[in-house]
Coordinates of C-alpha atoms in Angstrom, one line a residue:
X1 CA -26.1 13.4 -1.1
X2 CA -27.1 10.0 -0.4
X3 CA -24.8 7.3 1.1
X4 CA -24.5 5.5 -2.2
X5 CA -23.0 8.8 -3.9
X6 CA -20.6 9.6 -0.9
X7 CA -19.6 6.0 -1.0
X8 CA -18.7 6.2 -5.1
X9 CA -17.2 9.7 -4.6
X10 CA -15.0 8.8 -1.8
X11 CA -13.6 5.7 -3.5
X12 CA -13.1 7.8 -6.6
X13 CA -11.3 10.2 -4.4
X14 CA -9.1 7.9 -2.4
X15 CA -8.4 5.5 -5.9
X16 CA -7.0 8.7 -7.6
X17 CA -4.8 9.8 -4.7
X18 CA -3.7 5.8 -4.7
X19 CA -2.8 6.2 -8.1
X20 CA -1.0 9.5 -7.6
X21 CA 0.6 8.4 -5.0
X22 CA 2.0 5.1 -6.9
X23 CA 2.9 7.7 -9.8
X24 CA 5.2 9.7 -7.4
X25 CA 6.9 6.6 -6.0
X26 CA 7.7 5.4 -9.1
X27 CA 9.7 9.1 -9.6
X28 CA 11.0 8.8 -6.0
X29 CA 12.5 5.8 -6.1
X30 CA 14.8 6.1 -9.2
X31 CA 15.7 9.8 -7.9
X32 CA 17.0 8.2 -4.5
X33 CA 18.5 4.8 -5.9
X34 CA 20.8 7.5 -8.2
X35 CA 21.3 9.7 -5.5
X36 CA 22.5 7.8 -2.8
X37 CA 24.9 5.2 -3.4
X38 CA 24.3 1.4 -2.5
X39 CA 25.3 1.4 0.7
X40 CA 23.4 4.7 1.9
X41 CA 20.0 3.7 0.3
X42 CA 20.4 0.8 2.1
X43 CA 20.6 2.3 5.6
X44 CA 18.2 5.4 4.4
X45 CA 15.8 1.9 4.1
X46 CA 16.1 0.9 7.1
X47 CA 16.3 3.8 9.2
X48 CA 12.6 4.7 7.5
X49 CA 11.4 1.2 8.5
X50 CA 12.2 1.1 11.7
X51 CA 10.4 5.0 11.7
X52 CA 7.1 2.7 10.6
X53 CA 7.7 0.2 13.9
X54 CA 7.7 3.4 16.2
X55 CA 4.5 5.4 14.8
X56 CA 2.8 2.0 14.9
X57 CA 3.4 1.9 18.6
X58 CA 3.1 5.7 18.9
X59 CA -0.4 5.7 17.2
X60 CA -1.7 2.5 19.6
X61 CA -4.5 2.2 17.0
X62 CA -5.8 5.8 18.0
X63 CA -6.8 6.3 14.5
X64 CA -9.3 3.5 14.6
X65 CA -10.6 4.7 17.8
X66 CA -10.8 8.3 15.8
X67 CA -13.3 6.8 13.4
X68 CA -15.0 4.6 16.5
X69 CA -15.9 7.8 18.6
X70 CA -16.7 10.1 15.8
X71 CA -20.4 10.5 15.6
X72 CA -21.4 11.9 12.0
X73 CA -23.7 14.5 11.5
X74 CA -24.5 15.0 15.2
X75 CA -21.4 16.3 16.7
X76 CA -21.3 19.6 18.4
X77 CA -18.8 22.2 18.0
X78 CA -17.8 21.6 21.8
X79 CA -17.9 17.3 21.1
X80 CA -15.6 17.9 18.2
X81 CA -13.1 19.8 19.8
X82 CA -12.7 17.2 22.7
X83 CA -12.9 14.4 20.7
X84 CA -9.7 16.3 18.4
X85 CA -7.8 17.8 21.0
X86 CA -7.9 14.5 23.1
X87 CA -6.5 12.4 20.1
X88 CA -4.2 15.1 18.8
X89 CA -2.7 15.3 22.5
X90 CA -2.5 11.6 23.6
X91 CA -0.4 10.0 20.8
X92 CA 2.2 12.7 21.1
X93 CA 2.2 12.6 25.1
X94 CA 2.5 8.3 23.9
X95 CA 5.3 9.5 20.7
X96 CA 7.6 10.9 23.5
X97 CA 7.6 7.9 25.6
X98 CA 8.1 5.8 22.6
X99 CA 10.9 7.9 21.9
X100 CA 12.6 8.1 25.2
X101 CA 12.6 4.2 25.4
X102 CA 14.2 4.4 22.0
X103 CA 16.7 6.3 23.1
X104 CA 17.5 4.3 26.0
X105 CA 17.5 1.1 24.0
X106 CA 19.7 3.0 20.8
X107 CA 22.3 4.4 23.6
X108 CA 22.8 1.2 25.8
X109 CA 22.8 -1.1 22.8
X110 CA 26.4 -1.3 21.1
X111 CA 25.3 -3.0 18.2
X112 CA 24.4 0.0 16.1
X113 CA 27.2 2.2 16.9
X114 CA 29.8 0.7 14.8
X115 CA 28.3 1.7 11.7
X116 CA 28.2 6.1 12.0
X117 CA 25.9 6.7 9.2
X118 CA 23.1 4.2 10.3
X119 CA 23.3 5.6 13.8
X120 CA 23.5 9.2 12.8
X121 CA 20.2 8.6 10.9
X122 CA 18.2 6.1 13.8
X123 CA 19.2 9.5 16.2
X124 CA 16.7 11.7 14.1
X125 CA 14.5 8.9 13.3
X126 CA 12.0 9.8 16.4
X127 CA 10.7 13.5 15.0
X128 CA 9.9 11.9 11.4
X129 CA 7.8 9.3 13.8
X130 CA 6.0 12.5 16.0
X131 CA 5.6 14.1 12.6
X132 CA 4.0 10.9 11.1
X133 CA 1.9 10.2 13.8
X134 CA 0.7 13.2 14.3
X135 CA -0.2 13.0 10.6
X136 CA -2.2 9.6 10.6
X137 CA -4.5 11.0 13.1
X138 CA -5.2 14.2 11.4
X139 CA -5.8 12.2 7.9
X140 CA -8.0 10.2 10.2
X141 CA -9.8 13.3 11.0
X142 CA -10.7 14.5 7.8
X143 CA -11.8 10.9 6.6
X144 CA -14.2 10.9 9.6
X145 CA -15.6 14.3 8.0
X146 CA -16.0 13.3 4.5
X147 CA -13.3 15.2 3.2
X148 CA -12.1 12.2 1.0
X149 CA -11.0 15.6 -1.8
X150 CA -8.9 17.2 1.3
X151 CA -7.6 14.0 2.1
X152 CA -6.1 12.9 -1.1
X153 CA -4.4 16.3 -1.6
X154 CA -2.9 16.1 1.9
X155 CA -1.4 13.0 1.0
X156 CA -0.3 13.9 -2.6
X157 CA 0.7 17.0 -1.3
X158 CA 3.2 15.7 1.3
X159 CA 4.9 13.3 -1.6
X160 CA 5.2 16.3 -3.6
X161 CA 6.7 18.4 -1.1
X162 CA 9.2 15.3 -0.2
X163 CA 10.2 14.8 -3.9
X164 CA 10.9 18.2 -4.2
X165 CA 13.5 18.2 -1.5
X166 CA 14.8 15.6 -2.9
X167 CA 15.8 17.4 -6.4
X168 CA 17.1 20.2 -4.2
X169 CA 19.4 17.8 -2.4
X170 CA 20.3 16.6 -5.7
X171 CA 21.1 19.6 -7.3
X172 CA 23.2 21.2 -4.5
X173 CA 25.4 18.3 -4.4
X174 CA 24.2 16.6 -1.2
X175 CA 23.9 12.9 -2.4
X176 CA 24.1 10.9 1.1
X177 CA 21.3 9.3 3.4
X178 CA 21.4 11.9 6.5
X179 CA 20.2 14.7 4.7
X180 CA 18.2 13.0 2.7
X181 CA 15.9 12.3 6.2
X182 CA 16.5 16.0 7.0
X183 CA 14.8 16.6 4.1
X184 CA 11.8 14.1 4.7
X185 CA 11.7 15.5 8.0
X186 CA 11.3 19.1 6.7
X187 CA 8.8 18.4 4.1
X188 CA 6.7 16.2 6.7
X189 CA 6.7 19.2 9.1
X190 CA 5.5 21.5 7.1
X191 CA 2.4 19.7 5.9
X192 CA 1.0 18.9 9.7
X193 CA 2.3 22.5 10.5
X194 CA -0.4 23.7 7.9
X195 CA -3.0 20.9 9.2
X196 CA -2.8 21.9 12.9
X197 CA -3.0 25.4 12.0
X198 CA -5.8 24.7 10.3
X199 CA -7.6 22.8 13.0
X200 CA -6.6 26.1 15.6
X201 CA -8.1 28.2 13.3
X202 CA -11.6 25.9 13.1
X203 CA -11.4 26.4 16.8
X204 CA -10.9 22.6 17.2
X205 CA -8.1 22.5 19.5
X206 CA -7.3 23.6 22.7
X207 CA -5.8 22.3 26.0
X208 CA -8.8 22.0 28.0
X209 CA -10.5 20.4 26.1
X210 CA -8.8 17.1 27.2
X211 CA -10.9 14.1 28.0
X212 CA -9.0 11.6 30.4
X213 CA -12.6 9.2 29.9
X214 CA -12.2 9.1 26.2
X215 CA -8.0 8.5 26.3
X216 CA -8.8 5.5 28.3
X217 CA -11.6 4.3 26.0
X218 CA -9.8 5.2 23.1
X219 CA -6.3 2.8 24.3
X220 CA -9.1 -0.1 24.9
X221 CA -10.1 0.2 21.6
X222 CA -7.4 1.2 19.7
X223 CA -4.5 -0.7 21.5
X224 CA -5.4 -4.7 20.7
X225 CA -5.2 -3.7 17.3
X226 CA -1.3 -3.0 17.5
X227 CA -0.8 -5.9 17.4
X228 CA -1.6 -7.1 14.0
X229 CA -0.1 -4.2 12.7
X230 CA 3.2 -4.8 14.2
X231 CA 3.2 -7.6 13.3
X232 CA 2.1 -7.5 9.5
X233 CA 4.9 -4.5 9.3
X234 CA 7.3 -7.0 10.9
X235 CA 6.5 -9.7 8.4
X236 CA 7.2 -7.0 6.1
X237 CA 10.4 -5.4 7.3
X238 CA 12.0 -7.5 10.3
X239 CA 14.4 -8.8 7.6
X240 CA 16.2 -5.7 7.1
X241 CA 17.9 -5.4 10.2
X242 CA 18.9 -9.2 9.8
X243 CA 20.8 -8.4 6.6
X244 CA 22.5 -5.7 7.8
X245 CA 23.3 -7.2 10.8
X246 CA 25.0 -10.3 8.7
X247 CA 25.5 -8.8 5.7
X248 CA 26.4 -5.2 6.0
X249 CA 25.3 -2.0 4.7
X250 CA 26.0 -2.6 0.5
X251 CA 23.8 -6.0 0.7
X252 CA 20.8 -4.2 2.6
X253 CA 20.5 -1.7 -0.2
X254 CA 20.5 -4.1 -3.0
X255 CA 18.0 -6.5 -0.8
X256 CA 15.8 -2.8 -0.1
X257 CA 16.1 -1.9 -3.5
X258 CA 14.4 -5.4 -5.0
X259 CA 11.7 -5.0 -2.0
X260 CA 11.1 -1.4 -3.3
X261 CA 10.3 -2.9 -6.8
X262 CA 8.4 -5.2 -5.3
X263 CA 6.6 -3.6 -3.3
X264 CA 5.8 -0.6 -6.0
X265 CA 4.3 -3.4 -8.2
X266 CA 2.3 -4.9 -5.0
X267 CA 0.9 -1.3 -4.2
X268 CA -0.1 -0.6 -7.7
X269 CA -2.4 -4.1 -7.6
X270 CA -3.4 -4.7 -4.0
X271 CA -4.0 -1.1 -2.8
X272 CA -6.6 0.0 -5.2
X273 CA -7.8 -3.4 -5.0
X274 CA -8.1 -3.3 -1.0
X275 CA -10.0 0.4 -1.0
X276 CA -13.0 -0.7 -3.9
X277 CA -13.6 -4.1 -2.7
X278 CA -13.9 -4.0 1.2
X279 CA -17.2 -1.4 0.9
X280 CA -18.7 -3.6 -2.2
X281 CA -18.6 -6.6 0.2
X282 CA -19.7 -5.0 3.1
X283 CA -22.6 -3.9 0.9
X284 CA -22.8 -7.7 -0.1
X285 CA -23.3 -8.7 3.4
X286 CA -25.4 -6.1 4.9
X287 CA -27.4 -7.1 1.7
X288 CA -27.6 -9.9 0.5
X289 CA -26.0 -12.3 3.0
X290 CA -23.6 -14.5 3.7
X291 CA -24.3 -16.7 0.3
X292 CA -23.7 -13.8 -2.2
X293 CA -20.7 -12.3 -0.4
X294 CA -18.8 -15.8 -1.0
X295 CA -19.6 -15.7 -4.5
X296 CA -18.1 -12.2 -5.0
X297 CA -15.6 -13.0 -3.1
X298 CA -14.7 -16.2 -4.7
X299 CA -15.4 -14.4 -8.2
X300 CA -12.8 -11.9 -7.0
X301 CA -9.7 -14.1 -5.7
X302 CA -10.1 -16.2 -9.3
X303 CA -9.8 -13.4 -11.3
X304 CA -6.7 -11.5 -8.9
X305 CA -5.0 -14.8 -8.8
X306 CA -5.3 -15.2 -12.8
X307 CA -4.1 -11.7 -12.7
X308 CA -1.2 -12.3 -10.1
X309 CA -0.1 -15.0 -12.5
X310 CA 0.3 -12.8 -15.4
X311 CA 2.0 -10.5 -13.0
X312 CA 5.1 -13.2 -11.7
X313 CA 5.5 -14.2 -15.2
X314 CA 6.3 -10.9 -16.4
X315 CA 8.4 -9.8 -13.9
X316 CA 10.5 -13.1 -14.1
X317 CA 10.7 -12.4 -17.7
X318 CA 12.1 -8.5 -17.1
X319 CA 13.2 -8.5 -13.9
X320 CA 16.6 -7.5 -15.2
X321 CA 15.3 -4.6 -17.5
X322 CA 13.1 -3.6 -14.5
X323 CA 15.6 -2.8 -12.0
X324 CA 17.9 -1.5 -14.3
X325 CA 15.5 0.9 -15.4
X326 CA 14.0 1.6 -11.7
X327 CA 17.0 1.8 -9.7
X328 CA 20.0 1.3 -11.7
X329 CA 23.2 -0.1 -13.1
X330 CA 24.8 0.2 -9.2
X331 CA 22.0 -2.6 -7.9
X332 CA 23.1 -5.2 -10.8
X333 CA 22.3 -8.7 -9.2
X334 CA 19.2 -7.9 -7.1
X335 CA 17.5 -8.7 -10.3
X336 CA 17.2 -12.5 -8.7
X337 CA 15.7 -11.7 -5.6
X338 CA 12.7 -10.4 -7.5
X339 CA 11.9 -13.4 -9.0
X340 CA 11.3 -14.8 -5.1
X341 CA 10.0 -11.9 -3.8
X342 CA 7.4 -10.7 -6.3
X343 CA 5.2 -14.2 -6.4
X344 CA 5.4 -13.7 -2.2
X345 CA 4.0 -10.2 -2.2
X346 CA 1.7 -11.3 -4.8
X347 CA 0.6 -14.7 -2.5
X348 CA 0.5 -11.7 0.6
X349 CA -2.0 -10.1 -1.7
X350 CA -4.1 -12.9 -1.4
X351 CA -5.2 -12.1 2.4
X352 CA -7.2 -9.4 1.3
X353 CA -9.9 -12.3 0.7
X354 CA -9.3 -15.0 2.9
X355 CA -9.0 -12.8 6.1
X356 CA -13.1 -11.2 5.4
X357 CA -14.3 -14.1 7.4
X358 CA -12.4 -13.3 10.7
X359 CA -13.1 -9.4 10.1
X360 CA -16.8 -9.8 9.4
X361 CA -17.0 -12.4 12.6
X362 CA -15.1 -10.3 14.3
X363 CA -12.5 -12.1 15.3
X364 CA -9.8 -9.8 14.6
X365 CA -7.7 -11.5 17.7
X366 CA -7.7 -14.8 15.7
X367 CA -6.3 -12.7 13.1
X368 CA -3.4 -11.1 15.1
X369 CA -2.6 -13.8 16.5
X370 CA -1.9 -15.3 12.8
X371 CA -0.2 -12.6 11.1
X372 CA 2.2 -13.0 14.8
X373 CA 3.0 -16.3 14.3
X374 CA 3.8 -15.9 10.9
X375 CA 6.3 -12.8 11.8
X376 CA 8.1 -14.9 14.3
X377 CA 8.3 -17.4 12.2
X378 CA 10.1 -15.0 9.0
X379 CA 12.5 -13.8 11.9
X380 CA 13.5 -17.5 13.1
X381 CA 13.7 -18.3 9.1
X382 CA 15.8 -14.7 8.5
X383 CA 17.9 -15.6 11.4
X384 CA 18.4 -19.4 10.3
X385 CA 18.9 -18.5 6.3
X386 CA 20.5 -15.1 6.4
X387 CA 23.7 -16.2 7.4
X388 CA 23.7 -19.4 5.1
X389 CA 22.8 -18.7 2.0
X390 CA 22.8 -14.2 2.3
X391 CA 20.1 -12.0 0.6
X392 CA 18.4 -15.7 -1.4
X393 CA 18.0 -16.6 2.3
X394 CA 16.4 -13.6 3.5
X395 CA 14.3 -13.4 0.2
X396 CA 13.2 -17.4 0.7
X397 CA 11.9 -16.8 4.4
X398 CA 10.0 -13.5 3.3
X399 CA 8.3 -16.3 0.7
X400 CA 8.0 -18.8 3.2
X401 CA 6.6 -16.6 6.0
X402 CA 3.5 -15.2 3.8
X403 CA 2.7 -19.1 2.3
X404 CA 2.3 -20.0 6.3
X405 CA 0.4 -16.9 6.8
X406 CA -2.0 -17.2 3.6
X407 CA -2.6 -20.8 4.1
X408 CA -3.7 -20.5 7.6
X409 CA -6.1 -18.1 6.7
X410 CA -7.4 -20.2 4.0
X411 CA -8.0 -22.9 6.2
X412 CA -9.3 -20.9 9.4
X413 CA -11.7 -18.7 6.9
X414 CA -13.3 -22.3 5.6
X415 CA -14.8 -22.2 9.1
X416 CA -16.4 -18.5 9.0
X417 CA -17.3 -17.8 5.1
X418 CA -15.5 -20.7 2.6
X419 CA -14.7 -19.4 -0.7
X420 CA -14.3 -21.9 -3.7
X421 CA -12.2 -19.7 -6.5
X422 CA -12.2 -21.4 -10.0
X423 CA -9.3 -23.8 -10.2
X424 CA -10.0 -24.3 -14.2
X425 CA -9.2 -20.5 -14.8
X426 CA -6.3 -20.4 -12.2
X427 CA -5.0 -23.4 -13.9
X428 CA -5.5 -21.6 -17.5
X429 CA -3.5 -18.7 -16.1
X430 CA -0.4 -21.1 -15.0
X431 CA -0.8 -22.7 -19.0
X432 CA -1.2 -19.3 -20.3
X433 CA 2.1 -18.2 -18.7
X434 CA 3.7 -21.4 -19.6
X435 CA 2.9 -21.0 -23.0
X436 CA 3.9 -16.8 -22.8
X437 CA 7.4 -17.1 -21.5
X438 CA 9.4 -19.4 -23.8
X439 CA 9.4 -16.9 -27.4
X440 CA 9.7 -13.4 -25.4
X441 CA 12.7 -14.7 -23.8
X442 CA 15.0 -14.7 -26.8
X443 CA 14.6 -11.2 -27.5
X444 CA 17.4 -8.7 -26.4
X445 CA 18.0 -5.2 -27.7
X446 CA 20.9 -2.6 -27.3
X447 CA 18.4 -0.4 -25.6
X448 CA 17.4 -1.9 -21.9
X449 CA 13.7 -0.1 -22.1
X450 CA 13.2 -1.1 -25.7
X451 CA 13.7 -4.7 -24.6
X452 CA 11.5 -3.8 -21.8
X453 CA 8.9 -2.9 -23.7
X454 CA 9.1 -5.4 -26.8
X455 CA 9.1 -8.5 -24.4
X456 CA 5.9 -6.9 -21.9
X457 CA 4.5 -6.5 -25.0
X458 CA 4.8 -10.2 -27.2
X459 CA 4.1 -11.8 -23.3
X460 CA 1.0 -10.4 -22.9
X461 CA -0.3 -11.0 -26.1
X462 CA 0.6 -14.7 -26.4
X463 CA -0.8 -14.9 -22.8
X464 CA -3.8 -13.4 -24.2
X465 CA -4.4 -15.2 -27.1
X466 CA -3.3 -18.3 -24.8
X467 CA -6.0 -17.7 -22.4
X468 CA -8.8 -16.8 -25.4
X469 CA -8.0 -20.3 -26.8
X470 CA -8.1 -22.3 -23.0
X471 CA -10.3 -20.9 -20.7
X472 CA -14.3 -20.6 -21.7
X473 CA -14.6 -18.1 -18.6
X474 CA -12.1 -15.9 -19.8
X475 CA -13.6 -15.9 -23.6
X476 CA -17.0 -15.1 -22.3
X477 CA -15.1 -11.8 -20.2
X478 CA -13.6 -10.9 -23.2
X479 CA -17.2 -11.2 -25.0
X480 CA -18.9 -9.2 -22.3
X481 CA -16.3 -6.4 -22.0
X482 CA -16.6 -6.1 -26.0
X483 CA -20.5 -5.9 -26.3
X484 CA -20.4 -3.5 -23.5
X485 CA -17.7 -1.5 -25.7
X486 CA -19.1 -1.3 -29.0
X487 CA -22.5 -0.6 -27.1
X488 CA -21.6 2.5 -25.4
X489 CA -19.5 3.8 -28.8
X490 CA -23.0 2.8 -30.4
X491 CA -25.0 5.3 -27.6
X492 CA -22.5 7.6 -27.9
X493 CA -22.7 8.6 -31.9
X494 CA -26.7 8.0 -31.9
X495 CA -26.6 11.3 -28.7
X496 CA -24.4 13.0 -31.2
X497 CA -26.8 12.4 -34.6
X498 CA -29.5 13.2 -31.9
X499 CA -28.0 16.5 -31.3
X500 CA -27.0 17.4 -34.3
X501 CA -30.1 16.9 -36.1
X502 CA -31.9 19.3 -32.9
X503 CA -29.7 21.3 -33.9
X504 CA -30.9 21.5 -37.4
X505 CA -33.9 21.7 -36.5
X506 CA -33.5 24.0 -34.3
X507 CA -31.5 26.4 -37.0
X508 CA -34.4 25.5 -40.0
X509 CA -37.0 27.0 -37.2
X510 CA -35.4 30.3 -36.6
X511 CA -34.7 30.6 -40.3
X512 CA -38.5 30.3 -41.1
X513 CA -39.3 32.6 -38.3
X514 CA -37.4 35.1 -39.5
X515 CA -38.8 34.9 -43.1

């Protein structure tokens, strides 16, 4: 199979185990906003993101020195097995540090102890990091094999496995946060129980295999890298502990719940989006050059911000109906966070495109060293607005810390590969939605997913229509899609006359035969 096939099949692979994945959340979240109450969600939410903090330390970018050191094709047995047993070994050695420290830090630190729940869960939150540690590694593994099919079904697998504990938890009547993790925990162990069995079996694993060489390569790698991922997750999630901190336990869960929309809707756009796009321009540029990769590129942020637009005008238009429908009656009011947070997860989106300049120069420290300053600055903002103006505050200094973040990029990128995206179609899209809004408004049914569904539905068609009558770009799309459309309905019934008239023939020739 040649590298263009692997390429198609692995992003076929991994876009379908995306989508899955997405599917499953959007069970998972409902289940466990009607499961726990306000209060418990909220500190089940944070509990799991400070568990993202500690296996981003724990894994010290290992699984980027995983794909770095794996050699493709011309690994031996023995070369495998050092290179696995190495990276299986070190980031648990480094997960029991991590954890220790934690420790230290959790029993020292009063701050925590005076709510029971919250510290009950952060006690057990260091084995779901060694489990999902351990597990990023592994999945690391079988991407550097080509196993894109076993990967996806790791993945869906482990969702599954989670979900159904969580129906068991519901049904035997345990509706609170702490066994809720237990049963993340046990569902998380027993898919990397399977996977290391797995690799002992292969003969892929074993003790002396260690290579004290490669753990130090691997941490000189790996380790710089930590640092825009801790700092992207705490542009993502340092807010948290800022509201319950100021706010308490019953505001966290109705600020985590609006994120969780949120960040559902985000996933559903920016994660497919992320897989297909960073191999087609990487093809671009290996290519074609540095000329054709900013035209893709600014091709591709016009469209996705015509597209985000569409987006943050729906959702301001049923944001209501949304989280009534995804979480529930209980997180009434969170509604109006959504309205804020959706346009800054869709504006975070954006630095899928504007940060290819710093990865394809390499200048991946320029590019931690943005996504940190626009972290510290969300905390100062969190710690400034939180107590002023509560979960508006928290959700304004999320918006405000991505704008910096984006902008910067924007303007840094200009100097490594400028993109010019169409500001006659992105200012269609803001028209279109201007013009979408007003009449869908008005309408209001008994039935919360009816009204759902009739105002989704009379939005996008105005905004539709809107953008057939504005934008010449998006008429000529529309035109191409069509012709493309009617042309391979056209191919397909002239292979069916095709065959069915061999198949005459076919039939008319035995017949004669056989008089």
């Amino acid at each position: 199979m040649n590298a263009r096939s692997t390429l198609f099949r692995d992003m076929a692979n991994y876009l379908m185990g995306r989508g899955s994945l997405i599917l499953l959340g959007l069970i998972t979240f409902p289940l466990l906003t009607r499961l726990l109450s306000v209060s418990e969600y909220g500190v089940l939410s944070l509990t799991l993101r400070i568990v993202l903090v500690l296996v981003v330390l724990s894994k010290c970018g290992l699984q980027y020195s995983a794909a770095r050191f794996f050699k493709a094709g011309t690994s031996s047995s023995m070369e495998q097995r050092r290179l696995y047993t190495t990276l299986l070994i070190c980031p648990a050695c480094i997960v029991v540090l991590v954890s220790l420290l934690y420790y230290a830090f959790l029993l020292f630190t009063p701050v925590f102890r005076g709510d029971r729940l919250l510290y009950q869960c952060l006690m057990v939150a260091p084995a779901v990091v060694f489990f999902r540690t351990l597990q990023a590694i592994l999945l690391s593994f079988l991407r550097n094999e080509g196993k894109s099919r076993l990967h996806t079904i790791v993945e869906i697998t482990t969702k599954v496995s989670t979900l159904a504990a969580f129906v068991i938890l519901a049904f035997t009547g345990l509706h609170h946060a702490f066994p809720v993790l237990l049963g993340v925990l046990a569902s998380e162990f027993a898919i990397v129980a399977a996977q290391l069995i797995s690799f002992l079996r292969r003969g892929l694993f074993h003790i002396s295999a260690m290579d004290w060489t490669l753990i130090r390569d691997s941490l000189l790698f790996g380790a710089p890298l930590i640092i825009y991922e801790l700092s992207s997750l705490v542009l993502d999630s340092g807010d948290r502990i800022i509201v319950q901190r100021y706010l308490g336990d019953h505001q966290l869960g109705l600020y985590s719940a609006a994120y969780g929309v949120s960040g559902y809707l985000q996933d559903t756009v920016m994660t497919p989006l992320n897989l297909a796009i960073f191999p087609i321009y990487m093809r671009i540029w290996n290519e074609e050059g540095k000329p054709a990769t900013e035209r893709f590129l600014s091709t591709s942020v016009s469209w996705f911000s015509l597209a985000a637009l569409f987006i943050v005008g729906a959702c301001a238009l049923c944001s209501r109906e949304m989280l009534t429908l995804l979480a529930s009656a209980r997180f009434a009011g969170a509604d109006r966070l959504l309205t804020i947070l959706i346009p800054s997860l869709m504006i975070y989106a954006l630095h899928i495109f504007f940060n290819v300049g710093l990865i394809l120069e390499k200048r991946t420290t320029l590019l931690a060293g943005i996504a940190a300053s626009a972290a510290v600055l969300n905390i100062a903002l969190n710690l400034y607005l939180v107590p002023r103006f509560g979960l508006m505050g928290a959700a304004f200094a999320t918006f405000l810390g991505y704008v910096v973040m984006v902008a910067s990029l924007i303007v840094i990128n200009r100097k490594f590969l400028p993109l010019t995206p169409s500001a006659s179609l992105i200012l269609s899209g803001v028209a279109a939605v201007a013009l979408a809004y007003p009449l869908p408004s008005f309408t209001t049914f008994h039935l919360t997913v009816v009204t759902l569904l009739v105002r989704l539905a009379s939005y996008t068609i105005i905004f539709l229509l809107s953008m057939l009558a504005i934008s010449s770009s998006f008429r000529k799309l529309w035109l191409t899609a069509w012709k493309q459309l009617v042309s391979r309905f056209a191919f397909r019934n002239d292979t069916a006359k095709i065959a069915i008239l061999e198949e005459c023939e076919t039939s008319n020739a035995g017949q004669g035969v056989s008089q």
